mmCIF file of C-alpha atoms and ligand atoms in Angstrom:
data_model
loop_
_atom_site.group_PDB
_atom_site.id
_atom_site.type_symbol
_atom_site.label_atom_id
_atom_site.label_comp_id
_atom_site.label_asym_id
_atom_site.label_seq_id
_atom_site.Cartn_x
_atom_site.Cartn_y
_atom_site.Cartn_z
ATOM 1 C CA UNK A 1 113.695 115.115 52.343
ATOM 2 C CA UNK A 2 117.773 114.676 53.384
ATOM 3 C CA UNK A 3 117.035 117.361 55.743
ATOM 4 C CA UNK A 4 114.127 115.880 57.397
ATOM 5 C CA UNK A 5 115.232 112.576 57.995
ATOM 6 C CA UNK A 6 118.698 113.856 59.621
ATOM 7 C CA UNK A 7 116.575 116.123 61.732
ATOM 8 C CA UNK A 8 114.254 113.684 63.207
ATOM 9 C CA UNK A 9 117.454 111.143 63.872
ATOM 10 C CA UNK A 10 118.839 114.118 65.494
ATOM 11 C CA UNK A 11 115.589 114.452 67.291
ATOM 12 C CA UNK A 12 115.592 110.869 68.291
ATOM 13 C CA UNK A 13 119.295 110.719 68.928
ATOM 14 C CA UNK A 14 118.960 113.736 71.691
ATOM 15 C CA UNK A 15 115.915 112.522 73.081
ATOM 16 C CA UNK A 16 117.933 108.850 74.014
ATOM 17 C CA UNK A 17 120.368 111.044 75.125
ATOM 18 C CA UNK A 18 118.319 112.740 77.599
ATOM 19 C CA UNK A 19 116.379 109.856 78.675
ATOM 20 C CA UNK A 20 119.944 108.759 79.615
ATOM 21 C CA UNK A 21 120.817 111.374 81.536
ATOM 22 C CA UNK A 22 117.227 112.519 82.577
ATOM 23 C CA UNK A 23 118.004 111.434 86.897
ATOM 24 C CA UNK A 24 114.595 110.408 88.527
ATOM 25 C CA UNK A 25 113.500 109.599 92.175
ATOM 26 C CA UNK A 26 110.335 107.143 93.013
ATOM 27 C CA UNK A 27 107.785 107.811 95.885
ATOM 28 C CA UNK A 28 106.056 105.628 97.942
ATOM 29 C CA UNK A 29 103.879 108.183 99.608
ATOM 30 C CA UNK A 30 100.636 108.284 101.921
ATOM 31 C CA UNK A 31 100.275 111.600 101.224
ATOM 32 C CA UNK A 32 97.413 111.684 98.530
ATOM 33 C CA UNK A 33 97.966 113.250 94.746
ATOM 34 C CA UNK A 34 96.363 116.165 95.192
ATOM 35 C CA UNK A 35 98.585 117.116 97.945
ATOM 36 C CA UNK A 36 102.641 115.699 96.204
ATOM 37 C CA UNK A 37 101.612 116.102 92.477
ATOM 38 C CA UNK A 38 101.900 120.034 92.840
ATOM 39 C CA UNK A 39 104.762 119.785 94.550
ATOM 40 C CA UNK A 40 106.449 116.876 92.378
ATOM 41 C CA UNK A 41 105.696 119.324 89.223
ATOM 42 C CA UNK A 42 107.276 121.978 90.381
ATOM 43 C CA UNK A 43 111.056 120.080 91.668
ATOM 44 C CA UNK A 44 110.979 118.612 87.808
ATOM 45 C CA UNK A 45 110.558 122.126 86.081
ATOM 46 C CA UNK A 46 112.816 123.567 88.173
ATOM 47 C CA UNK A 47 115.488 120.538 88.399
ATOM 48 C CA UNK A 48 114.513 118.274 85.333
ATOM 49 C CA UNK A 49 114.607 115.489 87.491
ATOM 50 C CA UNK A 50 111.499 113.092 86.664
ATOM 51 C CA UNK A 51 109.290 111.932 89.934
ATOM 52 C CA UNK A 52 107.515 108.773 89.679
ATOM 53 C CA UNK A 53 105.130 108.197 92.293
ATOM 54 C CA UNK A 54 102.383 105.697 93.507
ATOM 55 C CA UNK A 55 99.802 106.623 96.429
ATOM 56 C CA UNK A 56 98.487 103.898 98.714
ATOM 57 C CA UNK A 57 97.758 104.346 103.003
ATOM 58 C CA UNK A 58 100.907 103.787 104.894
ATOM 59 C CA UNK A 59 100.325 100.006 105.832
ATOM 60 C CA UNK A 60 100.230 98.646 101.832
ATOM 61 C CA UNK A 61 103.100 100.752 101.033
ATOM 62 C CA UNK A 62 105.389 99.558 104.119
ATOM 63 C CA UNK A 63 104.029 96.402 103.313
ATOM 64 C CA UNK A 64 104.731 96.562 99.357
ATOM 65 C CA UNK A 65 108.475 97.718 100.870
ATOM 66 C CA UNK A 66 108.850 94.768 102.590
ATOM 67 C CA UNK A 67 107.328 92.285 100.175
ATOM 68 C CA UNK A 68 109.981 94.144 97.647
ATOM 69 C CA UNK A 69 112.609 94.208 99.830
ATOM 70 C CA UNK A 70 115.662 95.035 97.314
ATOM 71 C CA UNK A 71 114.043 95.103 94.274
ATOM 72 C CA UNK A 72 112.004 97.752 95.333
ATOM 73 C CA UNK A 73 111.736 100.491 92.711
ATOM 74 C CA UNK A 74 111.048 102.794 95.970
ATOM 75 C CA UNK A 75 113.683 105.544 96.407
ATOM 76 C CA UNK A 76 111.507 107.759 98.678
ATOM 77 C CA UNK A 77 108.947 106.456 101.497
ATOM 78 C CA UNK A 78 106.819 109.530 102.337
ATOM 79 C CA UNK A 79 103.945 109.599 104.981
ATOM 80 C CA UNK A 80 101.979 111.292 108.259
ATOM 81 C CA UNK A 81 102.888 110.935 111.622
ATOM 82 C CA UNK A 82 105.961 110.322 113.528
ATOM 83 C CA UNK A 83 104.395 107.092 114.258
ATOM 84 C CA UNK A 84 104.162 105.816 111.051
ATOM 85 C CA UNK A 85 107.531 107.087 110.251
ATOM 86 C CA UNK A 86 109.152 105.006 113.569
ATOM 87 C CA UNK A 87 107.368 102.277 112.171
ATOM 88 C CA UNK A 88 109.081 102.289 108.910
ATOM 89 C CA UNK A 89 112.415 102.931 110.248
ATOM 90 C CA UNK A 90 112.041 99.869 112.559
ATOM 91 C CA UNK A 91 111.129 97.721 110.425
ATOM 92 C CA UNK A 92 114.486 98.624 108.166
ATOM 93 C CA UNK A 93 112.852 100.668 105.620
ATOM 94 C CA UNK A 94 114.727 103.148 105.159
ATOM 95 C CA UNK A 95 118.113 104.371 105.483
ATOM 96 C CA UNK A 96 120.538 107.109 107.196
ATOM 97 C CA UNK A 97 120.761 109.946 105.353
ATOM 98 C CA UNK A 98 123.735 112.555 106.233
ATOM 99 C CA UNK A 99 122.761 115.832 104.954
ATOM 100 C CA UNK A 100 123.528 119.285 106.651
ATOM 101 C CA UNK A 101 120.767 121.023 104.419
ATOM 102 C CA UNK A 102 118.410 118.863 106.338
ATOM 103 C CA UNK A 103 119.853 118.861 109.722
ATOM 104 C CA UNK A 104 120.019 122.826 108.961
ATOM 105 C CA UNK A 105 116.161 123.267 107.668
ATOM 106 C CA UNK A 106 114.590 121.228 109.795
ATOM 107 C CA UNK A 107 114.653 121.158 113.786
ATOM 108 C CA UNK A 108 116.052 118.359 115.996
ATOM 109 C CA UNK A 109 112.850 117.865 117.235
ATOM 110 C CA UNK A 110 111.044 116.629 114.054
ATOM 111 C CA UNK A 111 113.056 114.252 112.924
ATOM 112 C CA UNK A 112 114.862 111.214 113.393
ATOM 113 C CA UNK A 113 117.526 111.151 115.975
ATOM 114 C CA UNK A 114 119.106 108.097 113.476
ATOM 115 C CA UNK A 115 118.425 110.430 110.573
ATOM 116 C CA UNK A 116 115.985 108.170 108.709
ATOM 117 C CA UNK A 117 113.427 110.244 108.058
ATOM 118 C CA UNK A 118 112.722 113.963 108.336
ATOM 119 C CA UNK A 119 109.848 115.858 109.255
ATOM 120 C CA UNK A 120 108.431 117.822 106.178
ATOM 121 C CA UNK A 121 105.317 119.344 107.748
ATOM 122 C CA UNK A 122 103.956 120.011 111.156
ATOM 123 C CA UNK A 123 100.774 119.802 112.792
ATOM 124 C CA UNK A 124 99.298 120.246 115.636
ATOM 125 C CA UNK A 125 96.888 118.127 117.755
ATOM 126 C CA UNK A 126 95.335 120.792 119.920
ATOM 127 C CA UNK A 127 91.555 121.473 121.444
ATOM 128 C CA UNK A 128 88.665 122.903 119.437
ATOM 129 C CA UNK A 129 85.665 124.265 121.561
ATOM 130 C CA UNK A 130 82.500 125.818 121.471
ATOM 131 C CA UNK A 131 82.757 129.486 122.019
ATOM 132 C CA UNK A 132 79.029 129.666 122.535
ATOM 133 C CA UNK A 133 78.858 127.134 125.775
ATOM 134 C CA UNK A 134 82.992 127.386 126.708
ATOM 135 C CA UNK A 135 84.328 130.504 128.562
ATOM 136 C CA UNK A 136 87.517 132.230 128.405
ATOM 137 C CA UNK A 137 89.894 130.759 130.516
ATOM 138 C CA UNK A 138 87.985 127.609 131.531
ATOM 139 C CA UNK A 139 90.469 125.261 128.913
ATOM 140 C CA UNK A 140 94.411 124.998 130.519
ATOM 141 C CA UNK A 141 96.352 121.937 129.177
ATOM 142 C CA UNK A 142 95.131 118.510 127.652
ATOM 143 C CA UNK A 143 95.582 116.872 131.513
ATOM 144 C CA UNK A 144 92.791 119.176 132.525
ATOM 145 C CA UNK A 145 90.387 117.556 130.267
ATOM 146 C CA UNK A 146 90.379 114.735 132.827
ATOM 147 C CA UNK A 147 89.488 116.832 135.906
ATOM 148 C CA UNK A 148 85.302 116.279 136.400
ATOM 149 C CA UNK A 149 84.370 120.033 135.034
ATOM 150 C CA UNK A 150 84.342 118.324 132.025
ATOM 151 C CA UNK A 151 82.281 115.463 132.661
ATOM 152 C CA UNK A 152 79.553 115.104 129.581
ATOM 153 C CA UNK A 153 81.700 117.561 127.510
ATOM 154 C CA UNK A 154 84.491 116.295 126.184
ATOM 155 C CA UNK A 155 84.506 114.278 122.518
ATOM 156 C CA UNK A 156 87.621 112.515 121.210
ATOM 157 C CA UNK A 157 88.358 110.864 117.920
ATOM 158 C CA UNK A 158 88.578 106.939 117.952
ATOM 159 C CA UNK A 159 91.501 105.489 120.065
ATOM 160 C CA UNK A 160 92.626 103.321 116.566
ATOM 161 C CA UNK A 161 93.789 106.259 114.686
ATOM 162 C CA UNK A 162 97.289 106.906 115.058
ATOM 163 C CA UNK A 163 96.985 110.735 116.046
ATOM 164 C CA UNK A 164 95.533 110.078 119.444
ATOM 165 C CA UNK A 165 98.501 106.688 119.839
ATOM 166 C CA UNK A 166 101.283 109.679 119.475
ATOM 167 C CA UNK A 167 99.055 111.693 120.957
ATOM 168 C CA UNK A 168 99.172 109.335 124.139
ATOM 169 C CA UNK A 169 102.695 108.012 123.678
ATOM 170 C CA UNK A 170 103.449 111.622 124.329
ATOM 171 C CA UNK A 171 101.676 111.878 127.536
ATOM 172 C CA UNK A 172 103.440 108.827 128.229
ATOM 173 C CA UNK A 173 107.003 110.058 127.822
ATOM 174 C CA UNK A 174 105.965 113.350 129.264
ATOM 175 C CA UNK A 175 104.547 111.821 132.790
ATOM 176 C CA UNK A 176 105.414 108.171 133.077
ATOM 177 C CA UNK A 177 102.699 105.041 132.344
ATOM 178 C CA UNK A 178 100.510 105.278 135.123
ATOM 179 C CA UNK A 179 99.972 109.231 135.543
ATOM 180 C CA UNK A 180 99.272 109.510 131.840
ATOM 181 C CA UNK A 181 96.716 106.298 132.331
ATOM 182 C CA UNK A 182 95.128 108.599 134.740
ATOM 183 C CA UNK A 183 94.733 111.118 132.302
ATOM 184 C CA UNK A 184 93.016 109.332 129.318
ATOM 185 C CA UNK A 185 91.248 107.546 131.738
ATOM 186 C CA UNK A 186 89.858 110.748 133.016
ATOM 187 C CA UNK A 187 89.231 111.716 129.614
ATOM 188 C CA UNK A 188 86.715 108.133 128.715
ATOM 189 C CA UNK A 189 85.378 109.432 132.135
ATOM 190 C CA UNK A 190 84.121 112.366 130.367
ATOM 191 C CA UNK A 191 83.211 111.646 127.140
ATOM 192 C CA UNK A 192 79.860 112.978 125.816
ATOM 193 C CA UNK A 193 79.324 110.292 123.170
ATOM 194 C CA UNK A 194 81.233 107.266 121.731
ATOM 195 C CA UNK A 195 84.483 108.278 120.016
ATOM 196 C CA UNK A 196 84.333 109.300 116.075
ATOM 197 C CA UNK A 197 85.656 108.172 113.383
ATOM 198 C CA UNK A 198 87.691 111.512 112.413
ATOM 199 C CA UNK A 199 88.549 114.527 113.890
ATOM 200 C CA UNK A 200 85.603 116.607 111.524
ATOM 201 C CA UNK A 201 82.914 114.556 112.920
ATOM 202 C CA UNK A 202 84.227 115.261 116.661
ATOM 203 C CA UNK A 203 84.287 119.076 115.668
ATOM 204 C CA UNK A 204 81.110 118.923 113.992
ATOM 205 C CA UNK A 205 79.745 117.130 117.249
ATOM 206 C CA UNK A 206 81.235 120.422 119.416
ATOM 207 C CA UNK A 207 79.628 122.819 116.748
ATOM 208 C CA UNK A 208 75.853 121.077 117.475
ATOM 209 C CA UNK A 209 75.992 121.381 121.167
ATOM 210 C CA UNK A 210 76.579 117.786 121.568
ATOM 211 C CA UNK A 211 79.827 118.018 123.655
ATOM 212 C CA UNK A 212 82.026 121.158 124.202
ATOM 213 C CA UNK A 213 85.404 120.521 123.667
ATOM 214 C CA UNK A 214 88.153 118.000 121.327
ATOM 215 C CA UNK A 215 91.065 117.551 121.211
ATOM 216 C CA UNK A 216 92.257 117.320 116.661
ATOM 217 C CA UNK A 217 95.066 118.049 113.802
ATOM 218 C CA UNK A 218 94.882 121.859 112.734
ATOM 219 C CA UNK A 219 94.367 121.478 109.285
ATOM 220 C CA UNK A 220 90.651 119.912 109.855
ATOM 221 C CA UNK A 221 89.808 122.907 111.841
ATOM 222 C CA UNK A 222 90.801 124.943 108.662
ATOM 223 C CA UNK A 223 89.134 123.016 106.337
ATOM 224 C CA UNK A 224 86.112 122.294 108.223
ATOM 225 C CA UNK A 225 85.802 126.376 108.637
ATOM 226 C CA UNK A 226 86.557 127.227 105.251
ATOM 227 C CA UNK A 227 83.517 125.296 104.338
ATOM 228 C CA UNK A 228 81.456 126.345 106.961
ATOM 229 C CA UNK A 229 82.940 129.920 108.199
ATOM 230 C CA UNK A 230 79.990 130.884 111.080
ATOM 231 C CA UNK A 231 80.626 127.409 113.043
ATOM 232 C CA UNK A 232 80.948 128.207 117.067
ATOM 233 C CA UNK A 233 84.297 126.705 117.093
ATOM 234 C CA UNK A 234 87.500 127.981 118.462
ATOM 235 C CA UNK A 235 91.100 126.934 118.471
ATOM 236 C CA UNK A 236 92.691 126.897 122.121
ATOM 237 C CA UNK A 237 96.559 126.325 122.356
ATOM 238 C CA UNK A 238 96.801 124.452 125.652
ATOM 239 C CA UNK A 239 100.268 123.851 128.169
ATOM 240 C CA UNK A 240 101.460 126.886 127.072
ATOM 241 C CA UNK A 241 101.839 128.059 130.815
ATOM 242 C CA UNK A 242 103.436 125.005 131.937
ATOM 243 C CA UNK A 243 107.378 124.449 132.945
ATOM 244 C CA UNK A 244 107.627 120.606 132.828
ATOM 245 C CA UNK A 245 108.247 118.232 129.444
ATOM 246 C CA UNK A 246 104.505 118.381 129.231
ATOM 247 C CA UNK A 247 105.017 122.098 128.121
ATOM 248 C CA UNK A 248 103.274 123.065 124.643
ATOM 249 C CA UNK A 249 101.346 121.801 122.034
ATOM 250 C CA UNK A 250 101.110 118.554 120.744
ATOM 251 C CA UNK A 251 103.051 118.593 117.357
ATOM 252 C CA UNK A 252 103.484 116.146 114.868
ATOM 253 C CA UNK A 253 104.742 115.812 111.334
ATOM 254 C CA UNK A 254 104.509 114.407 107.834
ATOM 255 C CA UNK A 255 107.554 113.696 106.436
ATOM 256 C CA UNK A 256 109.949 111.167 104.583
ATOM 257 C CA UNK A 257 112.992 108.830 104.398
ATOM 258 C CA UNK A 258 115.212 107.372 102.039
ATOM 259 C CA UNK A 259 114.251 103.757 101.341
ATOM 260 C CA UNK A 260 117.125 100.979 102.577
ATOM 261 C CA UNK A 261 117.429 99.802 99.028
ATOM 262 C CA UNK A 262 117.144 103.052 96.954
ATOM 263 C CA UNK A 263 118.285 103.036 93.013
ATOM 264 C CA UNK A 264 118.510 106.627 93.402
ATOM 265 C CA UNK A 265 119.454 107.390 96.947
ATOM 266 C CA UNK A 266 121.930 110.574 96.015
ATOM 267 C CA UNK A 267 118.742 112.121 93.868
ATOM 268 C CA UNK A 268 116.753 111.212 96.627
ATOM 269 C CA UNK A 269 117.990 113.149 98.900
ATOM 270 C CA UNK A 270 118.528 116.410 97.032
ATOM 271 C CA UNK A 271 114.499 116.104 96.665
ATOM 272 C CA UNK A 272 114.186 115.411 100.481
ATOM 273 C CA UNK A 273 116.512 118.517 100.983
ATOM 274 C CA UNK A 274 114.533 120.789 98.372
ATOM 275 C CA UNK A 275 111.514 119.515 100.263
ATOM 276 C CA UNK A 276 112.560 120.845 103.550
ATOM 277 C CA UNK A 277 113.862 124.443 101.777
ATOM 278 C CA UNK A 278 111.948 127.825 102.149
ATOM 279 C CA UNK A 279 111.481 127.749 98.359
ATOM 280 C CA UNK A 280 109.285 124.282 98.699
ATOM 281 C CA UNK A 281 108.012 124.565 102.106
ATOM 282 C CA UNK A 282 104.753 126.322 101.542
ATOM 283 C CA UNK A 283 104.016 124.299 98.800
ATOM 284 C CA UNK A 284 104.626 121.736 100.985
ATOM 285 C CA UNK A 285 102.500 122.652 104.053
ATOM 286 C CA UNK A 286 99.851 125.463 102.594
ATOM 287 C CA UNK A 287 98.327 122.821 100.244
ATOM 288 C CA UNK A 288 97.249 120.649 103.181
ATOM 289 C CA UNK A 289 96.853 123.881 105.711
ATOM 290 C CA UNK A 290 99.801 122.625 107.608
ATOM 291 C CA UNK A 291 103.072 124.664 109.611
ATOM 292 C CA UNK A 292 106.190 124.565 107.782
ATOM 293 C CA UNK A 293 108.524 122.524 109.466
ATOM 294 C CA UNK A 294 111.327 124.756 108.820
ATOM 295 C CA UNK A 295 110.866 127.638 111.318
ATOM 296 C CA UNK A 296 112.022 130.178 108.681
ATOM 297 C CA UNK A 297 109.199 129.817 106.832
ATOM 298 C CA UNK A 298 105.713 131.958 107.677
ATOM 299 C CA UNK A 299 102.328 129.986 107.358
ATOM 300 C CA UNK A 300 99.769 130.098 104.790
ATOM 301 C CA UNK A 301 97.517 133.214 106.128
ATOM 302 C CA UNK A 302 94.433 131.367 107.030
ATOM 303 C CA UNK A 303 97.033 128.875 109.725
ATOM 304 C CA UNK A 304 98.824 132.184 110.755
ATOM 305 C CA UNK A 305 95.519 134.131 111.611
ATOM 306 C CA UNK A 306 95.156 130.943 114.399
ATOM 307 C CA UNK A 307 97.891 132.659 116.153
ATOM 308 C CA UNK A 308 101.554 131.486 117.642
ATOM 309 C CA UNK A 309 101.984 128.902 120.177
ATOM 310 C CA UNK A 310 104.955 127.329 121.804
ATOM 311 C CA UNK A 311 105.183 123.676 120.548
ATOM 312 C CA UNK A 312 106.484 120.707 122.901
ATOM 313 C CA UNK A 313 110.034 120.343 122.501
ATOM 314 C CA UNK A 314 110.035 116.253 122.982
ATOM 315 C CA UNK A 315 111.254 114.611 119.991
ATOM 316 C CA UNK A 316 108.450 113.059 117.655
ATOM 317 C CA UNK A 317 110.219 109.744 117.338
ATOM 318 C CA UNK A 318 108.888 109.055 120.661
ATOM 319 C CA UNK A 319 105.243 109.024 119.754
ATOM 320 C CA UNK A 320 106.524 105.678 117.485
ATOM 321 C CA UNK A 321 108.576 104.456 120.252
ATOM 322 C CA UNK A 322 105.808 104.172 122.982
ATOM 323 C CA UNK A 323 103.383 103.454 120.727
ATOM 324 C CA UNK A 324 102.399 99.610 121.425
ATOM 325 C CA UNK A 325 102.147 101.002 124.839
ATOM 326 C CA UNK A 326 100.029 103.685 124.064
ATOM 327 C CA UNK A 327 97.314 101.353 122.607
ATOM 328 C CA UNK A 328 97.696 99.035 125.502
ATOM 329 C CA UNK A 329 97.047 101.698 127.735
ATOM 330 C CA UNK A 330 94.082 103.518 125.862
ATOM 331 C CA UNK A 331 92.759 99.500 125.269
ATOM 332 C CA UNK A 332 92.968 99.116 129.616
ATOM 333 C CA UNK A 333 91.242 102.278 130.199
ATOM 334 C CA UNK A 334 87.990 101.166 128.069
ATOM 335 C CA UNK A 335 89.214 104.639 125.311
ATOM 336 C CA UNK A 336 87.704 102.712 121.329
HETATM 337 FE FE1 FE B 1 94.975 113.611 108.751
#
């Protein structure tokens, strides 16, 4: 009976002791629990460390931040799109983070010239066509899709996602204001059909005949065809022949920062740095279908068998930075 009851003090006294020592980060994150629990489970068996996390869309979480401001219990803000990411670091989310693991795993390009946040995951916002009614060699570059060939057979996602505002912030950076409002204005030119409300719908629109060609992220492609394998519907990488900033595929990321007021900003970065590592990177991206953001790490099979492309080069941020302007523009040029 002695025995017992110093063994279960023993029990309890360790267990205080760990909770004590037991470090753990919290996440704000976008990214849905299917897609960070795996992940999350796999840093704390390796490391110990303890992830708390609560899921929400971007604009109740950076408003939760806000509302919070330093009592947030928010050590890491996670989300999509370099937009979103601007957004946060704007508004004085999150915080500088010095780390040569990240600067080291994860290009210039895809993150944060301030270092607030780091891309995590990259994908790319590319065309889909029909291979039944599109031929070889027809599609060139996203400007092209604005020329009058492809007048009745073009479909685009709404204007009020954020995609198509980096999308066109891009285009903005890349060519000035008024030549890319020439573009998307070429594009509402030649829409088939009002824009959809995701990029599936657009494809699925492509696949019935409806239109021929859209422009969407990667990993809907994949998902749409692993559902539905004999769909006419081809990835094209466009501006790959091209010499000027416009040069390569549209890229984006998902990614995260440190919060401003973090409790746990030192154990908040080690996760952002195992995040970015080769060991966590296709858990990271192959869940969702996405390119690892650090270039030494291969694809998932099923994103590799879409084949390479050369990505443009212009940092991300700028998709946040021209944003407002973006949605002016698209608003002007009658693009919903
Ligand atoms: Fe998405």
């Amino acid at each position: 009976m002695k025995s017992w009851k110093s063994f279960a003090l023993a029990t309890l006294l360790l267990g205080s002791l760990q909770n004590a020592l037991a470090e753990e980060v919290v996440v704000y994150s976008a990214r849905n629990e299917q897609l960070i629990k795996p992940l999350f489970d796999a840093y704390t068996k390796e490391t110990g460390v303890q992830i708390k996390f609560v899921t929400d869309k971007e604009g109740p979480l950076m408003a939760r931040l806000k509302a919070e401001g330093r009592n947030t219990p928010a050590d890491v803000f996670m989300t999509v799109d370099a937009g979103n990411l601007w957004q946060a670091a704007q508004e004085d989310l999150l915080q500088p983070v010095n780390s040569k693991v990240l600067g080291g795993n994860v290009p210039e390009h895809l993150r944060d010239p301030g270092n607030e946040w780091f891309g995590l995951s990259v994908r790319a916002r590319t065309l889909v066509y029909n291979t039944a009614r599109v031929k070889p060699g027809e599609l060139t570059t996203y400007e092209d899709l604005a020329s009058p060939k492809w007048k009745g057979r073009l479909c685009l996602r709404t204007a009020k996602k954020v995609y198509n505002q980096s999308l066109v912030a891009m285009l903005m950076h890349e060519y000035g204001e008024d030549k890319a409002e020439q573009v998307v204005k070429g594009w509402v030119a030649n829409l088939a059909t009002d824009p959809f409300p995701d990029d599936t719908k657009a494809m699925e629109a492509v696949a019935a005949g409806l239109c021929d060609v859209t422009v969407v992220n990667t990993y809907y492609f994949g998902r749409l065809m692993e559902k539905k394998a004999n769909l006419p519907l081809a990835i094209f990488w466009p501006n790959q022949a091209l010499k000027n900033k416009a040069a390569g595929v549209h890229v984006n990321v998902s990614g995260a920062g440190v919060t401003r007021h973090a409790k746990h900003p030192a154990a908040a970065i080690r996760l952002l740095e195992w995040l970015s590592s080769d060991k966590a990177q296709n858990l990271y991206a192959d869940v969702n279908l996405e390119f690892p953001a650090n270039p030494r790490v291969k694809p998932d099979a099923v994103v590799a068998a879409w084949g390479t492309f050369k990505p443009n080069l212009i940092n991300v941020a700028q998709a946040g930075a021209l944003q407002a302007k973006a949605v002016m523009l698209m608003d002007r040029v009658g693009y919903k």
